Short mmCIF file of C-alpha atoms and ligand atoms in Angstrom, two decimals:
data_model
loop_
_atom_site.label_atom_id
_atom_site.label_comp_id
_atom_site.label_asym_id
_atom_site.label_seq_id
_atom_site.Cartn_x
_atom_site.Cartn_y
_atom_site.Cartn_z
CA UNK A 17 -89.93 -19.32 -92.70
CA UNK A 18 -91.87 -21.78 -95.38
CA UNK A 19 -94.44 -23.96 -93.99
CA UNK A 20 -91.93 -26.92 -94.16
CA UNK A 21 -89.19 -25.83 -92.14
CA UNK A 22 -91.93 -24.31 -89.32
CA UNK A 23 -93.06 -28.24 -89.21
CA UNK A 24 -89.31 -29.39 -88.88
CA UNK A 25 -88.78 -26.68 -86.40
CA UNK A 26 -91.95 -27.50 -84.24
CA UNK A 27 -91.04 -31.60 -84.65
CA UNK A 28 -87.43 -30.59 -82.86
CA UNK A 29 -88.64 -28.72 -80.21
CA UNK A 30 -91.68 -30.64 -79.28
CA UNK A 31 -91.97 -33.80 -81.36
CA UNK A 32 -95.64 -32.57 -83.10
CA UNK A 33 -96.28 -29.70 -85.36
CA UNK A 34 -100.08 -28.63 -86.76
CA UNK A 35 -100.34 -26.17 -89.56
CA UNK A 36 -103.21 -24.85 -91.04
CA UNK A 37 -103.29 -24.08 -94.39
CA UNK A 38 -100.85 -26.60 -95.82
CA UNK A 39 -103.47 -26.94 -98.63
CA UNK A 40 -105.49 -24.30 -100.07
CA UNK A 41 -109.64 -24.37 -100.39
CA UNK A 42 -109.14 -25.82 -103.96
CA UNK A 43 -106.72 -28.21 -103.48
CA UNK A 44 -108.34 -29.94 -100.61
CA UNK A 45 -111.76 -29.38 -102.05
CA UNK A 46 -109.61 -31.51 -105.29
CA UNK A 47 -108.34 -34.64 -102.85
CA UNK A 48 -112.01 -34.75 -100.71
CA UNK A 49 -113.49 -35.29 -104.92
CA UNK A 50 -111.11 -37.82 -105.22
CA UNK A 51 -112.11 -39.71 -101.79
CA UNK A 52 -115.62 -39.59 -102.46
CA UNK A 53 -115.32 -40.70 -105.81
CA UNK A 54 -113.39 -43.90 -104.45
CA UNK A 55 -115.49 -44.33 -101.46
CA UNK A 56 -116.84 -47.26 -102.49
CA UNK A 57 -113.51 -49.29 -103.28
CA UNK A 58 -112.49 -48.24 -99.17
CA UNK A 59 -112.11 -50.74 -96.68
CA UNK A 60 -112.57 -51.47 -93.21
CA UNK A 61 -109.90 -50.39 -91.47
CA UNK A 62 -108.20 -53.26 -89.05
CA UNK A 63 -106.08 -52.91 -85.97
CA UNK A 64 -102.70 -55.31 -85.06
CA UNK A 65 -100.26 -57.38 -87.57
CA UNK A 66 -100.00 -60.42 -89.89
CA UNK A 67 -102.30 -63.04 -88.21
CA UNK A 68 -103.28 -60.36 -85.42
CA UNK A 69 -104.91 -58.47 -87.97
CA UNK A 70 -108.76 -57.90 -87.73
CA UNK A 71 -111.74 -55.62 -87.85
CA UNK A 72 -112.73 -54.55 -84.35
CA UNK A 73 -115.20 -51.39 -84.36
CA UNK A 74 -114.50 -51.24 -81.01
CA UNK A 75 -111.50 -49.90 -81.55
CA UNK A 76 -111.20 -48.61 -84.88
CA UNK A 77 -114.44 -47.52 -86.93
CA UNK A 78 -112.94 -45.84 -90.14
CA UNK A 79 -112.84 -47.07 -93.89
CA UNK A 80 -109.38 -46.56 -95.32
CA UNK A 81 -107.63 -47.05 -99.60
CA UNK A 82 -103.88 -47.30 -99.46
CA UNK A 83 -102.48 -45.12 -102.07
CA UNK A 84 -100.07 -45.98 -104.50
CA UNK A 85 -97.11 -43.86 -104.84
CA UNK A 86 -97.63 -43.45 -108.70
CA UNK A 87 -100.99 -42.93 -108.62
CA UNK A 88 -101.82 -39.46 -110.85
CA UNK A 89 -104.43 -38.29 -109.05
CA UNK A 90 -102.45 -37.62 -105.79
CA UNK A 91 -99.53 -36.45 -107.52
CA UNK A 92 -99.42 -32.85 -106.12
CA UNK A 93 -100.09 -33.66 -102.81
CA UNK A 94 -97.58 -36.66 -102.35
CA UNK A 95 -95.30 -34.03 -104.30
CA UNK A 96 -95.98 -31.48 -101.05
CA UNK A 97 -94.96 -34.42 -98.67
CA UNK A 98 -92.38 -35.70 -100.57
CA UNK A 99 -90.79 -31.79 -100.12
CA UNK A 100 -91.47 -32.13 -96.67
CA UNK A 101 -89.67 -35.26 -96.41
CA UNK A 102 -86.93 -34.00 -97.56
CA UNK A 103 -87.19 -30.88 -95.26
CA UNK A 104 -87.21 -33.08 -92.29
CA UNK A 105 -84.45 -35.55 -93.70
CA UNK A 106 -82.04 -32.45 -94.02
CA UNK A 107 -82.92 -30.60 -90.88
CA UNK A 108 -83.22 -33.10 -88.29
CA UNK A 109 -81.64 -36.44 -90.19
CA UNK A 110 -84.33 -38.66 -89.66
CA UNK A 111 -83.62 -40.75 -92.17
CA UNK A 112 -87.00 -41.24 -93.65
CA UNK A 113 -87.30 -43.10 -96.85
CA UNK A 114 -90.52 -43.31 -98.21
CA UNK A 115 -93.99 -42.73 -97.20
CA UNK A 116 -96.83 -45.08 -96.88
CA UNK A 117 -100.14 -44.00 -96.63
CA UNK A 118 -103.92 -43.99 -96.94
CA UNK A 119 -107.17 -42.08 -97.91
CA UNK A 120 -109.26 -42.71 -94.55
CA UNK A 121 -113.54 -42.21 -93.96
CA UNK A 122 -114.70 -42.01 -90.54
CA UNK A 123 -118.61 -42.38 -91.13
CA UNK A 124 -120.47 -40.55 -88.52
CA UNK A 125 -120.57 -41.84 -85.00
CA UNK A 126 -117.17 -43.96 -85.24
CA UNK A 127 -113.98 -43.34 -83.69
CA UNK A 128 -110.31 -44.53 -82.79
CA UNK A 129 -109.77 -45.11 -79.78
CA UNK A 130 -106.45 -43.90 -77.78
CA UNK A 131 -103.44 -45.86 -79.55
CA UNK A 132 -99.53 -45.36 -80.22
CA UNK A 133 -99.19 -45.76 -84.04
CA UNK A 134 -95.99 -47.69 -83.49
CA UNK A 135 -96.70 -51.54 -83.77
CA UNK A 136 -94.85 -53.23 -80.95
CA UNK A 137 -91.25 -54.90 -81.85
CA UNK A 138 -91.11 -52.12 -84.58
CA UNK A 139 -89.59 -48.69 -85.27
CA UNK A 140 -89.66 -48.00 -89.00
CA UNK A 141 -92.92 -45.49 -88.40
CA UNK A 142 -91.44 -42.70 -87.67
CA UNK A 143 -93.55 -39.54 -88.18
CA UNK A 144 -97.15 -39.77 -88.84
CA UNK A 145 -98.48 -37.65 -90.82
CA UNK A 146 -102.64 -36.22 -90.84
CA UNK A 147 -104.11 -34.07 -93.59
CA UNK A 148 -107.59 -33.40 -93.34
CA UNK A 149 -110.19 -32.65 -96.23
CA UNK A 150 -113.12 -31.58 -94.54
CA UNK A 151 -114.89 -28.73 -95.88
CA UNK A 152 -116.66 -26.33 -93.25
CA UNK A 153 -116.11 -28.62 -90.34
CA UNK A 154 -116.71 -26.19 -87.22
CA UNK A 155 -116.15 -27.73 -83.38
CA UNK A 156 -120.08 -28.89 -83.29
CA UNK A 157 -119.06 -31.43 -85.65
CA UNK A 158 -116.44 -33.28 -82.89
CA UNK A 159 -114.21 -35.48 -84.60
CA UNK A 160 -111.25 -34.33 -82.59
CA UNK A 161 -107.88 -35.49 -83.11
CA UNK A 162 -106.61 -35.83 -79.31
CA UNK A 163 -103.01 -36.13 -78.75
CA UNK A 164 -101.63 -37.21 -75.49
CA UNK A 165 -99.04 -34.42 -74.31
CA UNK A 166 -96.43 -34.17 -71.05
CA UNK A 167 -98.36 -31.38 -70.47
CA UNK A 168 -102.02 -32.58 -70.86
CA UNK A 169 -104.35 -33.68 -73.61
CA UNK A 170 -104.34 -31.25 -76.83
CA UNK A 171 -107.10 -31.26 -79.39
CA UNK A 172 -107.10 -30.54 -82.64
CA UNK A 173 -109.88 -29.95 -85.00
CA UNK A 174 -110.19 -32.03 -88.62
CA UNK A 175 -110.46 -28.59 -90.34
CA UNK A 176 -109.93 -28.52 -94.39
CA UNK A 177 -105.58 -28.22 -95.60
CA UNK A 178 -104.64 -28.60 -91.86
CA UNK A 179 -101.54 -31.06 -91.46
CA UNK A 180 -100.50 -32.40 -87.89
CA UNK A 181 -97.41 -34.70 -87.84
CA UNK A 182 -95.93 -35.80 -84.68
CA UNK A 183 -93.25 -38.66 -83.56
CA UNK A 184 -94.67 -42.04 -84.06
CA UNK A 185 -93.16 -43.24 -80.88
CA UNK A 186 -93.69 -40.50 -78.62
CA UNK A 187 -97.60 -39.75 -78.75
CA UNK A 188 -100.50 -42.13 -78.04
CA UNK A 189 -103.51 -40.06 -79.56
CA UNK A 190 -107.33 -40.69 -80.67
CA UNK A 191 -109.69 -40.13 -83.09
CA UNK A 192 -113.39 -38.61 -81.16
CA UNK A 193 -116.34 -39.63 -82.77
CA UNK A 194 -117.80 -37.09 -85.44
CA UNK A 195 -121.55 -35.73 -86.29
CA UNK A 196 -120.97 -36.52 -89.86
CA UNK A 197 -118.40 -38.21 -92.14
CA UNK A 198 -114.38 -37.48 -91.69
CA UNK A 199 -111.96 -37.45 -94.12
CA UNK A 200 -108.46 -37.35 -94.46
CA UNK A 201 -105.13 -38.46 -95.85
CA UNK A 202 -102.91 -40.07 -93.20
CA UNK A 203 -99.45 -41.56 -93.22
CA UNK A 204 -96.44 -42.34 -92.22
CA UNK A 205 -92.83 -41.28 -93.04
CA UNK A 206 -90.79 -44.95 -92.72
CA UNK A 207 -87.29 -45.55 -91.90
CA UNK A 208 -85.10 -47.36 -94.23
CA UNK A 209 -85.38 -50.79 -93.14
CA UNK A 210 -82.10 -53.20 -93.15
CA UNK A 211 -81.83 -54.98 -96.15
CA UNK A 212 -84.32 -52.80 -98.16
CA UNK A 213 -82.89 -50.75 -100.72
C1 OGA B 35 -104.56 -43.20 -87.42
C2 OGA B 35 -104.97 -41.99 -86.68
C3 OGA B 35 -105.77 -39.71 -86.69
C4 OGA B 35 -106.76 -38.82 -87.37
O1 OGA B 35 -105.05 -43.42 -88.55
O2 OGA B 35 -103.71 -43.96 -86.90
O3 OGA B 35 -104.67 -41.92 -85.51
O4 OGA B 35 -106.91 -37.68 -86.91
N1 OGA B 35 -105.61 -40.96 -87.33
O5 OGA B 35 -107.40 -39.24 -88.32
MN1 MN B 36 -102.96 -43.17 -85.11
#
């Protein structure tokens, strides 16, 4: 079975799917270049909606760039999701229609703390989607993704080409704080939304 249609299987059975590997050495080593390169033009990352919308470290400590979808740099990797987009739209019909998505920093010592990535009133997130590009991160380093399960709390380390997707919806999750800086690529697949074509 490819690495797509293990995700799509995993998603179906228990609504989240990590796989290792889903970029090689070089190919993350390639995106982490391209975050640190940009680091400068990242942002504070904010939490809530339209005039909700602020900076609270409290809750959120990372630095994020929204990607453009044309942008050349990220071309083989939004290539590799796009595929698995398409996996997921023909296996389970989700639906999805486009992806929207960010480069995101966690500087040492910040965190996000337990959250649904759904906003309220809103269901066009559908799957979210975390690839991490962190070279020779071992479990001293922390950082921990922690998604809430039925069956208890399951970690997972930010480890270099791993992917984790799960159902928007279905799993409140946070981000543990780290011994040194975090990186990663992290999006969501969308729903078509009426009236958008
Ligand atoms: C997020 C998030 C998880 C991670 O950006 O909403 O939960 O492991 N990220 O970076
Ligand atoms: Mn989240």
């Amino acid at each position: 079975m490819t690495g797509y249609a293990c995700v799509a299987d995993a998603l179906a059975e228990h609504g989240l799917a990590v796989l290792p590997g889903f970029l090689d050495a070089e190919e993350t080593a390639q995106l982490a270049a391209v975050c640190r390169a940009r680091r400068d033009g990242f942002a504070r990352a904010g939490v809530g909606r339209a005039a909700g919308h602020a900076v609270n470290a409290a809750i959120r400590g990372d630095d994020v760039l929204w990607l453009d979808e044309d942008d050349v740099a990220v071309q083989p990797v939004l290539a590799r999701l796009a595929a698995l987009q398409d996996e997921l739209n023909r296996t389970l019909y989700l639906g999805l229609a486009r992806l929207e998505c960010h480069l995101a920093a966690y500087p040492a010592g910040t965190f996000y703390k337990r959250h649904l990535d759904q906003h309220r009133g809103e269901d066009t997130r559908v799957v979210t989607i975390v690839l991490y590009l962190n070279q020779g991160w071992v479990a001293e380093h922390g950082g921990q993704l922690r998604i809430y399960t039925e069956e208890g709390a399951r970690d997972v380390l930010p480890v270099g080409g791993t992917l984790v997707t799960f159902l928007s919806d279905r799993f409140e999750h946070e981000v543990l704080p780290a011994t040194r800086e975090r990186l990663s690529l992290t999006g969501w697949f969308r729903r078509r939304e009426a009236g958008v074509f």
